[in-house]
Amino acid sequence: MDVTTTVDLTREAMMVALWIAAPALVTGMLVGLAIGLLQALTQIQDQTVAFVPKFLAMAAAMLFALPWVLQRLMVYTETLVTHIPDRLMGG
């Protein structure tokens, strides 16, 4: 396995990880922004007020996106396993 193959595999793995984490991260960002705005308007500065709704929203987003995440992981794994011999042999 050469350096190019290693870099390509690492890049693919990082992109899959980014896509898998995206639903939770985007949901957490949007809910955090909304709660931050609400806290600024009401001057309530308690950390648990921001943590609990973000946690619940991110968990709900991951449950909602679970079929898509599993499908994405299965496609990536299948592609990786079927192409391992080609990549190891330099083809």
N, CA, C and O atoms as a CHARMM CRD file, in Angstrom:
* protein
*
  364
    1    1 MET  N      0.85900  -1.16500   0.00000 PROA 1      0.00000
    2    1 MET  CA     0.00000   0.00000   0.00000 PROA 1      0.00000
    3    1 MET  C      0.90700   1.23000   0.00000 PROA 1      0.00000
    4    1 MET  O      1.81800   1.33700   0.82100 PROA 1      0.00000
    5    2 ASP  N      0.65700   2.13700  -0.90600 PROA 2      0.00000
    6    2 ASP  CA     1.49900   3.32000  -1.00100 PROA 2      0.00000
    7    2 ASP  C      0.85500   4.50100  -0.27200 PROA 2      0.00000
    8    2 ASP  O     -0.23500   4.39100   0.29000 PROA 2      0.00000
    9    3 VAL  N      1.55400   5.61700  -0.29900 PROA 3      0.00000
   10    3 VAL  CA     1.10300   6.81100   0.42800 PROA 3      0.00000
   11    3 VAL  C     -0.19800   7.35100  -0.15500 PROA 3      0.00000
   12    3 VAL  O     -1.07200   7.78900   0.59400 PROA 3      0.00000
   13    4 THR  N     -0.33900   7.32800  -1.45900 PROA 4      0.00000
   14    4 THR  CA    -1.55000   7.83400  -2.10300 PROA 4      0.00000
   15    4 THR  C     -2.78100   7.05000  -1.67400 PROA 4      0.00000
   16    4 THR  O     -3.83200   7.63400  -1.41000 PROA 4      0.00000
   17    5 THR  N     -2.65600   5.75400  -1.60600 PROA 5      0.00000
   18    5 THR  CA    -3.77200   4.90900  -1.18000 PROA 5      0.00000
   19    5 THR  C     -4.13400   5.19300   0.26800 PROA 5      0.00000
   20    5 THR  O     -5.31300   5.27100   0.61500 PROA 5      0.00000
   21    6 THR  N     -3.13100   5.34600   1.10700 PROA 6      0.00000
   22    6 THR  CA    -3.37800   5.64300   2.51700 PROA 6      0.00000
   23    6 THR  C     -4.07300   6.98200   2.67900 PROA 6      0.00000
   24    6 THR  O     -5.00700   7.10400   3.47100 PROA 6      0.00000
   25    7 VAL  N     -3.63500   7.97900   1.94500 PROA 7      0.00000
   26    7 VAL  CA    -4.25800   9.30300   2.00800 PROA 7      0.00000
   27    7 VAL  C     -5.69600   9.24000   1.51200 PROA 7      0.00000
   28    7 VAL  O     -6.58200   9.84600   2.11500 PROA 7      0.00000
   29    8 ASP  N     -5.94000   8.52100   0.43100 PROA 8      0.00000
   30    8 ASP  CA    -7.30100   8.38700  -0.09900 PROA 8      0.00000
   31    8 ASP  C     -8.22600   7.68400   0.89200 PROA 8      0.00000
   32    8 ASP  O     -9.35800   8.12100   1.10300 PROA 8      0.00000
   33    9 LEU  N     -7.75000   6.59900   1.50000 PROA 9      0.00000
   34    9 LEU  CA    -8.56200   5.88300   2.48400 PROA 9      0.00000
   35    9 LEU  C     -8.86600   6.75400   3.70100 PROA 9      0.00000
   36    9 LEU  O     -9.98000   6.73500   4.22400 PROA 9      0.00000
   37   10 THR  N     -7.87600   7.50900   4.14200 PROA 10     0.00000
   38   10 THR  CA    -8.07200   8.39900   5.28500 PROA 10     0.00000
   39   10 THR  C     -9.06600   9.49900   4.94800 PROA 10     0.00000
   40   10 THR  O     -9.92600   9.83500   5.76300 PROA 10     0.00000
   41   11 ARG  N     -8.95000  10.06600   3.74300 PROA 11     0.00000
   42   11 ARG  CA    -9.87200  11.12100   3.32100 PROA 11     0.00000
   43   11 ARG  C    -11.29700  10.59800   3.24100 PROA 11     0.00000
   44   11 ARG  O    -12.23000  11.25800   3.69900 PROA 11     0.00000
   45   12 GLU  N    -11.46900   9.42000   2.66500 PROA 12     0.00000
   46   12 GLU  CA   -12.79900   8.82400   2.56600 PROA 12     0.00000
   47   12 GLU  C    -13.39800   8.55800   3.94800 PROA 12     0.00000
   48   12 GLU  O    -14.57900   8.82000   4.17900 PROA 12     0.00000
   49   13 ALA  N    -12.58600   8.04100   4.85400 PROA 13     0.00000
   50   13 ALA  CA   -13.06200   7.75700   6.20800 PROA 13     0.00000
   51   13 ALA  C    -13.47500   9.03900   6.93000 PROA 13     0.00000
   52   13 ALA  O    -14.47800   9.06100   7.64300 PROA 13     0.00000
   53   14 MET  N    -12.70000  10.10000   6.74200 PROA 14     0.00000
   54   14 MET  CA   -13.03500  11.36900   7.38700 PROA 14     0.00000
   55   14 MET  C    -14.29800  11.98000   6.80000 PROA 14     0.00000
   56   14 MET  O    -15.09200  12.57300   7.53000 PROA 14     0.00000
   57   15 MET  N    -14.49400  11.84600   5.50600 PROA 15     0.00000
   58   15 MET  CA   -15.71500  12.37800   4.88800 PROA 15     0.00000
   59   15 MET  C    -16.94400  11.60400   5.35000 PROA 15     0.00000
   60   15 MET  O    -17.98700  12.20300   5.61200 PROA 15     0.00000
   61   16 VAL  N    -16.83600  10.29200   5.45200 PROA 16     0.00000
   62   16 VAL  CA   -17.95300   9.48900   5.94600 PROA 16     0.00000
   63   16 VAL  C    -18.26300   9.86800   7.38800 PROA 16     0.00000
   64   16 VAL  O    -19.43000  10.00600   7.75500 PROA 16     0.00000
   65   17 ALA  N    -17.22900  10.03700   8.20800 PROA 17     0.00000
   66   17 ALA  CA   -17.43800  10.43900   9.60700 PROA 17     0.00000
   67   17 ALA  C    -18.10800  11.80700   9.69100 PROA 17     0.00000
   68   17 ALA  O    -18.97300  12.02400  10.53900 PROA 17     0.00000
   69   18 LEU  N    -17.71500  12.71900   8.82300 PROA 18     0.00000
   70   18 LEU  CA   -18.33200  14.04700   8.80700 PROA 18     0.00000
   71   18 LEU  C    -19.80700  13.96600   8.42700 PROA 18     0.00000
   72   18 LEU  O    -20.64400  14.60600   9.06400 PROA 18     0.00000
   73   19 TRP  N    -20.13300  13.19000   7.40300 PROA 19     0.00000
   74   19 TRP  CA   -21.52700  13.05200   6.98500 PROA 19     0.00000
   75   19 TRP  C    -22.37500  12.36500   8.04700 PROA 19     0.00000
   76   19 TRP  O    -23.54400  12.70200   8.23200 PROA 19     0.00000
   77   20 ILE  N    -21.78000  11.39700   8.74500 PROA 20     0.00000
   78   20 ILE  CA   -22.52100  10.68800   9.78500 PROA 20     0.00000
   79   20 ILE  C    -22.78400  11.59600  10.98800 PROA 20     0.00000
   80   20 ILE  O    -23.84300  11.51200  11.60800 PROA 20     0.00000
   81   21 ALA  N    -21.83600  12.45100  11.31300 PROA 21     0.00000
   82   21 ALA  CA   -21.99200  13.34700  12.45900 PROA 21     0.00000
   83   21 ALA  C    -22.81100  14.58700  12.13300 PROA 21     0.00000
   84   21 ALA  O    -23.27600  15.27300  13.04400 PROA 21     0.00000
   85   22 ALA  N    -22.99700  14.88700  10.85300 PROA 22     0.00000
   86   22 ALA  CA   -23.65500  16.13100  10.44900 PROA 22     0.00000
   87   22 ALA  C    -25.06200  16.32300  11.01800 PROA 22     0.00000
   88   22 ALA  O    -25.35900  17.42700  11.47500 PROA 22     0.00000
   89   23 PRO  N    -25.94300  15.32500  11.02000 PROA 23     0.00000
   90   23 PRO  CA   -27.28700  15.58200  11.56400 PROA 23     0.00000
   91   23 PRO  C    -27.26700  16.05800  13.02100 PROA 23     0.00000
   92   23 PRO  O    -27.97200  17.00100  13.37900 PROA 23     0.00000
   93   24 ALA  N    -26.46500  15.40800  13.84900 PROA 24     0.00000
   94   24 ALA  CA   -26.39300  15.79700  15.25700 PROA 24     0.00000
   95   24 ALA  C    -25.71800  17.16100  15.41500 PROA 24     0.00000
   96   24 ALA  O    -26.16400  17.98200  16.21600 PROA 24     0.00000
   97   25 LEU  N    -24.65600  17.40200  14.66400 PROA 25     0.00000
   98   25 LEU  CA   -23.94200  18.66600  14.79800 PROA 25     0.00000
   99   25 LEU  C    -24.77100  19.85700  14.33500 PROA 25     0.00000
  100   25 LEU  O    -24.79300  20.89700  14.99300 PROA 25     0.00000
  101   26 VAL  N    -25.44300  19.70500  13.21700 PROA 26     0.00000
  102   26 VAL  CA   -26.26700  20.80200  12.70700 PROA 26     0.00000
  103   26 VAL  C    -27.44400  21.06100  13.64400 PROA 26     0.00000
  104   26 VAL  O    -27.77600  22.21400  13.92100 PROA 26     0.00000
  105   27 THR  N    -28.07100  20.00100  14.12700 PROA 27     0.00000
  106   27 THR  CA   -29.18300  20.16200  15.05800 PROA 27     0.00000
  107   27 THR  C    -28.71300  20.84500  16.34200 PROA 27     0.00000
  108   27 THR  O    -29.37000  21.76200  16.83300 PROA 27     0.00000
  109   28 GLY  N    -27.58800  20.40500  16.88000 PROA 28     0.00000
  110   28 GLY  CA   -27.05100  21.02100  18.08700 PROA 28     0.00000
  111   28 GLY  C    -26.71100  22.48500  17.88000 PROA 28     0.00000
  112   28 GLY  O    -26.92500  23.30900  18.77000 PROA 28     0.00000
  113   29 MET  N    -26.18200  22.81000  16.71000 PROA 29     0.00000
  114   29 MET  CA   -25.84600  24.19900  16.42400 PROA 29     0.00000
  115   29 MET  C    -27.09900  25.06600  16.34500 PROA 29     0.00000
  116   29 MET  O    -27.13900  26.15700  16.91500 PROA 29     0.00000
  117   30 LEU  N    -28.12000  24.58500  15.64000 PROA 30     0.00000
  118   30 LEU  CA   -29.34400  25.37800  15.49200 PROA 30     0.00000
  119   30 LEU  C    -30.09000  25.53800  16.81300 PROA 30     0.00000
  120   30 LEU  O    -30.55600  26.63000  17.13900 PROA 30     0.00000
  121   31 VAL  N    -30.20100  24.44700  17.57200 PROA 31     0.00000
  122   31 VAL  CA   -30.87700  24.53300  18.87200 PROA 31     0.00000
  123   31 VAL  C    -30.06900  25.41000  19.82500 PROA 31     0.00000
  124   31 VAL  O    -30.64100  26.20500  20.56900 PROA 31     0.00000
  125   32 GLY  N    -28.75600  25.27100  19.80700 PROA 32     0.00000
  126   32 GLY  CA   -27.90700  26.11700  20.65100 PROA 32     0.00000
  127   32 GLY  C    -28.03200  27.59400  20.30700 PROA 32     0.00000
  128   32 GLY  O    -28.04600  28.44500  21.19600 PROA 32     0.00000
  129   33 LEU  N    -28.12300  27.89400  19.01900 PROA 33     0.00000
  130   33 LEU  CA   -28.30000  29.27700  18.59200 PROA 33     0.00000
  131   33 LEU  C    -29.63700  29.83500  19.07000 PROA 33     0.00000
  132   33 LEU  O    -29.71500  30.96300  19.55800 PROA 33     0.00000
  133   34 ALA  N    -30.68400  29.03100  18.92300 PROA 34     0.00000
  134   34 ALA  CA   -32.01700  29.47400  19.36300 PROA 34     0.00000
  135   34 ALA  C    -32.06100  29.66500  20.87600 PROA 34     0.00000
  136   34 ALA  O    -32.62700  30.64500  21.36100 PROA 34     0.00000
  137   35 ILE  N    -31.47400  28.74900  21.61400 PROA 35     0.00000
  138   35 ILE  CA   -31.48100  28.86100  23.07700 PROA 35     0.00000
  139   35 ILE  C    -30.60000  30.02100  23.52700 PROA 35     0.00000
  140   35 ILE  O    -30.94100  30.73100  24.47300 PROA 35     0.00000
  141   36 GLY  N    -29.47800  30.21400  22.85800 PROA 36     0.00000
  142   36 GLY  CA   -28.61900  31.35200  23.18200 PROA 36     0.00000
  143   36 GLY  C    -29.33100  32.67600  22.96300 PROA 36     0.00000
  144   36 GLY  O    -29.20700  33.60400  23.76200 PROA 36     0.00000
  145   37 LEU  N    -30.07500  32.75000  21.87500 PROA 37     0.00000
  146   37 LEU  CA   -30.85200  33.96400  21.61200 PROA 37     0.00000
  147   37 LEU  C    -31.92400  34.15000  22.67700 PROA 37     0.00000
  148   37 LEU  O    -32.12500  35.26100  23.16500 PROA 37     0.00000
  149   38 LEU  N    -32.61400  33.07100  23.04100 PROA 38     0.00000
  150   38 LEU  CA   -33.64700  33.13300  24.07000 PROA 38     0.00000
  151   38 LEU  C    -33.03900  33.53000  25.42400 PROA 38     0.00000
  152   38 LEU  O    -33.62500  34.32200  26.16200 PROA 38     0.00000
  153   39 GLN  N    -31.87600  32.98100  25.73900 PROA 39     0.00000
  154   39 GLN  CA   -31.21400  33.34400  26.99400 PROA 39     0.00000
  155   39 GLN  C    -30.76900  34.80200  26.99400 PROA 39     0.00000
  156   39 GLN  O    -30.83000  35.47000  28.02700 PROA 39     0.00000
  157   40 ALA  N    -30.32700  35.29700  25.85100 PROA 40     0.00000
  158   40 ALA  CA   -29.91700  36.69800  25.77500 PROA 40     0.00000
  159   40 ALA  C    -31.12100  37.62400  25.93200 PROA 40     0.00000
  160   40 ALA  O    -31.02300  38.68500  26.54800 PROA 40     0.00000
  161   41 LEU  N    -32.24300  37.21600  25.37700 PROA 41     0.00000
  162   41 LEU  CA   -33.44700  38.05000  25.48100 PROA 41     0.00000
  163   41 LEU  C    -34.02700  38.05200  26.88900 PROA 41     0.00000
  164   41 LEU  O    -34.52700  39.07400  27.35800 PROA 41     0.00000
  165   42 THR  N    -33.96000  36.90800  27.56100 PROA 42     0.00000
  166   42 THR  CA   -34.55600  36.80300  28.89900 PROA 42     0.00000
  167   42 THR  C    -33.53500  36.98000  30.01500 PROA 42     0.00000
  168   42 THR  O    -33.92000  37.01000  31.18400 PROA 42     0.00000
  169   43 GLN  N    -32.27000  37.09700  29.70300 PROA 43     0.00000
  170   43 GLN  CA   -31.16600  37.25600  30.64300 PROA 43     0.00000
  171   43 GLN  C    -31.07500  36.10300  31.63900 PROA 43     0.00000
  172   43 GLN  O    -30.66600  36.30200  32.78300 PROA 43     0.00000
  173   44 ILE  N    -31.45000  34.90800  31.21400 PROA 44     0.00000
  174   44 ILE  CA   -31.27400  33.69800  32.01300 PROA 44     0.00000
  175   44 ILE  C    -29.96400  33.07700  31.55800 PROA 44     0.00000
  176   44 ILE  O    -29.83800  32.69600  30.39400 PROA 44     0.00000
  177   45 GLN  N    -28.98800  32.96700  32.45000 PROA 45     0.00000
  178   45 GLN  CA   -27.65900  32.48200  32.07200 PROA 45     0.00000
  179   45 GLN  C    -27.31500  31.16000  32.76800 PROA 45     0.00000
  180   45 GLN  O    -26.19500  30.99400  33.25100 PROA 45     0.00000
  181   46 ASP  N    -28.24500  30.23700  32.82500 PROA 46     0.00000
  182   46 ASP  CA   -28.00600  28.93400  33.43700 PROA 46     0.00000
  183   46 ASP  C    -27.54900  27.95800  32.35800 PROA 46     0.00000
  184   46 ASP  O    -28.16500  27.87400  31.29500 PROA 46     0.00000
  185   47 GLN  N    -26.45700  27.21200  32.62700 PROA 47     0.00000
  186   47 GLN  CA   -25.89900  26.30100  31.63200 PROA 47     0.00000
  187   47 GLN  C    -26.80600  25.10900  31.35400 PROA 47     0.00000
  188   47 GLN  O    -26.84400  24.61200  30.22900 PROA 47     0.00000
  189   48 THR  N    -27.53400  24.64600  32.35900 PROA 48     0.00000
  190   48 THR  CA   -28.39600  23.47700  32.14300 PROA 48     0.00000
  191   48 THR  C    -29.56800  23.80800  31.23800 PROA 48     0.00000
  192   48 THR  O    -30.11600  22.92000  30.58400 PROA 48     0.00000
  193   49 VAL  N    -29.95700  25.06600  31.19200 PROA 49     0.00000
  194   49 VAL  CA   -31.03600  25.46800  30.29300 PROA 49     0.00000
  195   49 VAL  C    -30.62300  25.23400  28.84900 PROA 49     0.00000
  196   49 VAL  O    -31.46400  24.89700  28.01500 PROA 49     0.00000
  197   50 ALA  N    -29.35900  25.40300  28.54600 PROA 50     0.00000
  198   50 ALA  CA   -28.87200  25.19700  27.18100 PROA 50     0.00000
  199   50 ALA  C    -28.52800  23.72600  26.91800 PROA 50     0.00000
  200   50 ALA  O    -28.70100  23.24300  25.79900 PROA 50     0.00000
  201   51 PHE  N    -28.04800  23.01800  27.93100 PROA 51     0.00000
  202   51 PHE  CA   -27.55200  21.66300  27.71900 PROA 51     0.00000
  203   51 PHE  C    -28.67000  20.66000  27.45300 PROA 51     0.00000
  204   51 PHE  O    -28.59400  19.89300  26.49300 PROA 51     0.00000
  205   52 VAL  N    -29.68700  20.65500  28.27800 PROA 52     0.00000
  206   52 VAL  CA   -30.73000  19.63000  28.19000 PROA 52     0.00000
  207   52 VAL  C    -31.47800  19.67700  26.85300 PROA 52     0.00000
  208   52 VAL  O    -31.62100  18.63000  26.22100 PROA 52     0.00000
  209   53 PRO  N    -31.95800  20.82800  26.39200 PROA 53     0.00000
  210   53 PRO  CA   -32.64900  20.83500  25.08600 PROA 53     0.00000
  211   53 PRO  C    -31.73900  20.45800  23.92100 PROA 53     0.00000
  212   53 PRO  O    -32.18100  19.79000  22.98600 PROA 53     0.00000
  213   54 LYS  N    -30.46600  20.87900  23.96400 PROA 54     0.00000
  214   54 LYS  CA   -29.53200  20.49800  22.89500 PROA 54     0.00000
  215   54 LYS  C    -29.31100  18.99400  22.87900 PROA 54     0.00000
  216   54 LYS  O    -29.29800  18.37100  21.81800 PROA 54     0.00000
  217   55 PHE  N    -29.13800  18.41400  24.05900 PROA 55     0.00000
  218   55 PHE  CA   -28.93500  16.97800  24.16400 PROA 55     0.00000
  219   55 PHE  C    -30.14300  16.22100  23.62500 PROA 55     0.00000
  220   55 PHE  O    -29.98800  15.27700  22.85100 PROA 55     0.00000
  221   56 LEU  N    -31.33200  16.62400  24.02400 PROA 56     0.00000
  222   56 LEU  CA   -32.54600  15.94600  23.56300 PROA 56     0.00000
  223   56 LEU  C    -32.74900  16.10700  22.05400 PROA 56     0.00000
  224   56 LEU  O    -33.14000  15.16000  21.37200 PROA 56     0.00000
  225   57 ALA  N    -32.48500  17.29600  21.54300 PROA 57     0.00000
  226   57 ALA  CA   -32.64800  17.53900  20.10800 PROA 57     0.00000
  227   57 ALA  C    -31.62800  16.73800  19.29500 PROA 57     0.00000
  228   57 ALA  O    -31.96200  16.20700  18.23500 PROA 57     0.00000
  229   58 MET  N    -30.40000  16.64900  19.78000 PROA 58     0.00000
  230   58 MET  CA   -29.37200  15.89300  19.07200 PROA 58     0.00000
  231   58 MET  C    -29.67100  14.39700  19.10400 PROA 58     0.00000
  232   58 MET  O    -29.45200  13.69500  18.11700 PROA 58     0.00000
  233   59 ALA  N    -30.16900  13.91500  20.23300 PROA 59     0.00000
  234   59 ALA  CA   -30.54700  12.50200  20.32300 PROA 59     0.00000
  235   59 ALA  C    -31.70600  12.20000  19.37900 PROA 59     0.00000
  236   59 ALA  O    -31.70900  11.16300  18.71600 PROA 59     0.00000
  237   60 ALA  N    -32.68700  13.09300  19.31400 PROA 60     0.00000
  238   60 ALA  CA   -33.82300  12.90200  18.39500 PROA 60     0.00000
  239   60 ALA  C    -33.36500  12.94600  16.94000 PROA 60     0.00000
  240   60 ALA  O    -33.84800  12.17400  16.11200 PROA 60     0.00000
  241   61 ALA  N    -32.44300  13.84000  16.63000 PROA 61     0.00000
  242   61 ALA  CA   -31.92400  13.93200  15.26000 PROA 61     0.00000
  243   61 ALA  C    -31.19400  12.65500  14.87300 PROA 61     0.00000
  244   61 ALA  O    -31.33700  12.18200  13.74500 PROA 61     0.00000
  245   62 MET  N    -30.41500  12.09100  15.78500 PROA 62     0.00000
  246   62 MET  CA   -29.69700  10.85900  15.48100 PROA 62     0.00000
  247   62 MET  C    -30.65600   9.68100  15.33700 PROA 62     0.00000
  248   62 MET  O    -30.44100   8.81300  14.49200 PROA 62     0.00000
  249   63 LEU  N    -31.70200   9.63700  16.14300 PROA 63     0.00000
  250   63 LEU  CA   -32.70100   8.58000  15.98800 PROA 63     0.00000
  251   63 LEU  C    -33.43100   8.71600  14.65200 PROA 63     0.00000
  252   63 LEU  O    -33.70400   7.71800  13.98400 PROA 63     0.00000
  253   64 PHE  N    -33.74100   9.94000  14.27000 PROA 64     0.00000
  254   64 PHE  CA   -34.42300  10.18700  13.00200 PROA 64     0.00000
  255   64 PHE  C    -33.52100   9.83500  11.81300 PROA 64     0.00000
  256   64 PHE  O    -33.99200   9.30400  10.80700 PROA 64     0.00000
  257   65 ALA  N    -32.22100  10.13600  11.93500 PROA 65     0.00000
  258   65 ALA  CA   -31.27700   9.91600  10.83200 PROA 65     0.00000
  259   65 ALA  C    -30.63600   8.53100  10.86600 PROA 65     0.00000
  260   65 ALA  O    -29.82000   8.21800  10.00000 PROA 65     0.00000
  261   66 LEU  N    -30.98200   7.70100  11.83700 PROA 66     0.00000
  262   66 LEU  CA   -30.33600   6.40900  11.98900 PROA 66     0.00000
  263   66 LEU  C    -30.41300   5.51600  10.74500 PROA 66     0.00000
  264   66 LEU  O    -29.40000   4.91900  10.37900 PROA 66     0.00000
  265   67 PRO  N    -31.56700   5.39900  10.08000 PROA 67     0.00000
  266   67 PRO  CA   -31.58000   4.56100   8.86400 PROA 67     0.00000
  267   67 PRO  C    -30.61900   5.07100   7.78300 PROA 67     0.00000
  268   67 PRO  O    -29.93200   4.27900   7.13800 PROA 67     0.00000
  269   68 TRP  N    -30.57300   6.36300   7.59300 PROA 68     0.00000
  270   68 TRP  CA   -29.67800   6.94500   6.59800 PROA 68     0.00000
  271   68 TRP  C    -28.21700   6.72800   6.98900 PROA 68     0.00000
  272   68 TRP  O    -27.38500   6.40700   6.14000 PROA 68     0.00000
  273   69 VAL  N    -27.90500   6.90400   8.27700 PROA 69     0.00000
  274   69 VAL  CA   -26.53900   6.71300   8.76700 PROA 69     0.00000
  275   69 VAL  C    -26.10800   5.26500   8.57100 PROA 69     0.00000
  276   69 VAL  O    -25.00000   5.00400   8.10300 PROA 69     0.00000
  277   70 LEU  N    -26.97500   4.32600   8.92700 PROA 70     0.00000
  278   70 LEU  CA   -26.63200   2.91600   8.75700 PROA 70     0.00000
  279   70 LEU  C    -26.43900   2.55700   7.29000 PROA 70     0.00000
  280   70 LEU  O    -25.52900   1.80300   6.94700 PROA 70     0.00000
  281   71 GLN  N    -27.29000   3.09300   6.42700 PROA 71     0.00000
  282   71 GLN  CA   -27.15100   2.82800   4.99200 PROA 71     0.00000
  283   71 GLN  C    -25.83100   3.38700   4.48100 PROA 71     0.00000
  284   71 GLN  O    -25.14100   2.73400   3.69800 PROA 71     0.00000
  285   72 ARG  N    -25.48000   4.58200   4.91300 PROA 72     0.00000
  286   72 ARG  CA   -24.22500   5.21400   4.49600 PROA 72     0.00000
  287   72 ARG  C    -23.01800   4.39400   4.97500 PROA 72     0.00000
  288   72 ARG  O    -22.05800   4.20500   4.22800 PROA 72     0.00000
  289   73 LEU  N    -23.07000   3.91500   6.21000 PROA 73     0.00000
  290   73 LEU  CA   -21.98400   3.09600   6.73600 PROA 73     0.00000
  291   73 LEU  C    -21.86700   1.76300   6.01200 PROA 73     0.00000
  292   73 LEU  O    -20.76100   1.28900   5.75400 PROA 73     0.00000
  293   74 MET  N    -23.00600   1.15700   5.68400 PROA 74     0.00000
  294   74 MET  CA   -22.97000  -0.11800   4.97100 PROA 74     0.00000
  295   74 MET  C    -22.38200   0.04400   3.57500 PROA 74     0.00000
  296   74 MET  O    -21.59600  -0.79500   3.13500 PROA 74     0.00000
  297   75 VAL  N    -22.75000   1.10500   2.87700 PROA 75     0.00000
  298   75 VAL  CA   -22.19800   1.34900   1.54100 PROA 75     0.00000
  299   75 VAL  C    -20.69100   1.58700   1.63100 PROA 75     0.00000
  300   75 VAL  O    -19.92800   1.04300   0.83200 PROA 75     0.00000
  301   76 TYR  N    -20.26200   2.39400   2.59500 PROA 76     0.00000
  302   76 TYR  CA   -18.83000   2.66900   2.75200 PROA 76     0.00000
  303   76 TYR  C    -18.06400   1.38400   3.07200 PROA 76     0.00000
  304   76 TYR  O    -17.01700   1.11600   2.48400 PROA 76     0.00000
  305   77 THR  N    -18.59100   0.59900   4.00200 PROA 77     0.00000
  306   77 THR  CA   -17.91800  -0.63700   4.39000 PROA 77     0.00000
  307   77 THR  C    -17.85700  -1.62300   3.23300 PROA 77     0.00000
  308   77 THR  O    -16.82800  -2.25700   3.00100 PROA 77     0.00000
  309   78 GLU  N    -18.96000  -1.75000   2.51100 PROA 78     0.00000
  310   78 GLU  CA   -18.97700  -2.66100   1.36100 PROA 78     0.00000
  311   78 GLU  C    -17.98000  -2.21600   0.29700 PROA 78     0.00000
  312   78 GLU  O    -17.26000  -3.04300  -0.26200 PROA 78     0.00000
  313   79 THR  N    -17.93300  -0.93500   0.01700 PROA 79     0.00000
  314   79 THR  CA   -16.98700  -0.40400  -0.96600 PROA 79     0.00000
  315   79 THR  C    -15.55100  -0.62700  -0.50800 PROA 79     0.00000
  316   79 THR  O    -14.69300  -1.01000  -1.30300 PROA 79     0.00000
  317   80 LEU  N    -15.29500  -0.39000   0.75700 PROA 80     0.00000
  318   80 LEU  CA   -13.94700  -0.56100   1.29100 PROA 80     0.00000
  319   80 LEU  C    -13.51100  -2.01500   1.22200 PROA 80     0.00000
  320   80 LEU  O    -12.39100  -2.31000   0.80500 PROA 80     0.00000
  321   81 VAL  N    -14.38300  -2.92000   1.62700 PROA 81     0.00000
  322   81 VAL  CA   -14.01700  -4.33600   1.64800 PROA 81     0.00000
  323   81 VAL  C    -13.84000  -4.88800   0.24000 PROA 81     0.00000
  324   81 VAL  O    -12.94100  -5.69500   0.00200 PROA 81     0.00000
  325   82 THR  N    -14.68100  -4.46900  -0.68900 PROA 82     0.00000
  326   82 THR  CA   -14.55500  -4.99500  -2.04700 PROA 82     0.00000
  327   82 THR  C    -13.34100  -4.42800  -2.77600 PROA 82     0.00000
  328   82 THR  O    -12.84700  -5.04900  -3.71700 PROA 82     0.00000
  329   83 HSD  N    -12.85500  -3.26900  -2.36200 PROA 83     0.00000
  330   83 HSD  CA   -11.71500  -2.66300  -3.04300 PROA 83     0.00000
  331   83 HSD  C    -10.39100  -2.86000  -2.31600 PROA 83     0.00000
  332   83 HSD  O     -9.36100  -2.37800  -2.78700 PROA 83     0.00000
  333   84 ILE  N    -10.39000  -3.54800  -1.19300 PROA 84     0.00000
  334   84 ILE  CA    -9.13000  -3.76400  -0.47600 PROA 84     0.00000
  335   84 ILE  C     -8.10700  -4.50600  -1.33700 PROA 84     0.00000
  336   84 ILE  O     -6.95700  -4.07000  -1.40200 PROA 84     0.00000
  337   85 PRO  N     -8.47000  -5.59900  -1.99700 PROA 85     0.00000
  338   85 PRO  CA    -7.44500  -6.27700  -2.81400 PROA 85     0.00000
  339   85 PRO  C     -6.88000  -5.38200  -3.92800 PROA 85     0.00000
  340   85 PRO  O     -5.68100  -5.42000  -4.20500 PROA 85     0.00000
  341   86 ASP  N     -7.73600  -4.58400  -4.56100 PROA 86     0.00000
  342   86 ASP  CA    -7.25700  -3.69100  -5.61200 PROA 86     0.00000
  343   86 ASP  C     -6.27800  -2.66900  -5.05600 PROA 86     0.00000
  344   86 ASP  O     -5.23900  -2.40000  -5.65900 PROA 86     0.00000
  345   87 ARG  N     -6.61300  -2.10500  -3.91000 PROA 87     0.00000
  346   87 ARG  CA    -5.77400  -1.06600  -3.34000 PROA 87     0.00000
  347   87 ARG  C     -4.46400  -1.62000  -2.78500 PROA 87     0.00000
  348   87 ARG  O     -3.42800  -0.95800  -2.85500 PROA 87     0.00000
  349   88 LEU  N     -4.50900  -2.82400  -2.24000 PROA 88     0.00000
  350   88 LEU  CA    -3.28100  -3.40100  -1.70400 PROA 88     0.00000
  351   88 LEU  C     -2.31700  -3.80800  -2.80900 PROA 88     0.00000
  352   88 LEU  O     -1.10100  -3.74800  -2.62900 PROA 88     0.00000
  353   89 MET  N     -2.85400  -4.22000  -3.94500 PROA 89     0.00000
  354   89 MET  CA    -2.02000  -4.62600  -5.05400 PROA 89     0.00000
  355   89 MET  C     -1.60000  -3.46500  -5.94700 PROA 89     0.00000
  356   89 MET  O     -0.85000  -3.64000  -6.90700 PROA 89     0.00000
  357   90 GLY  N     -2.10500  -2.26200  -5.60900 PROA 90     0.00000
  358   90 GLY  CA    -1.71900  -1.08000  -6.38600 PROA 90     0.00000
  359   90 GLY  C     -2.51600  -0.88100  -7.64500 PROA 90     0.00000
  360   90 GLY  O     -2.08300  -0.16500  -8.54800 PROA 90     0.00000
  361   91 GLY  N     -3.69100  -1.50900  -7.72300 PROA 91     0.00000
  362   91 GLY  CA    -4.49500  -1.41300  -8.94100 PROA 91     0.00000
  363   91 GLY  C     -5.60100  -0.47400  -8.88600 PROA 91     0.00000
  364   91 GLY  O     -6.33400  -0.32500  -9.86400 PROA 91     0.00000
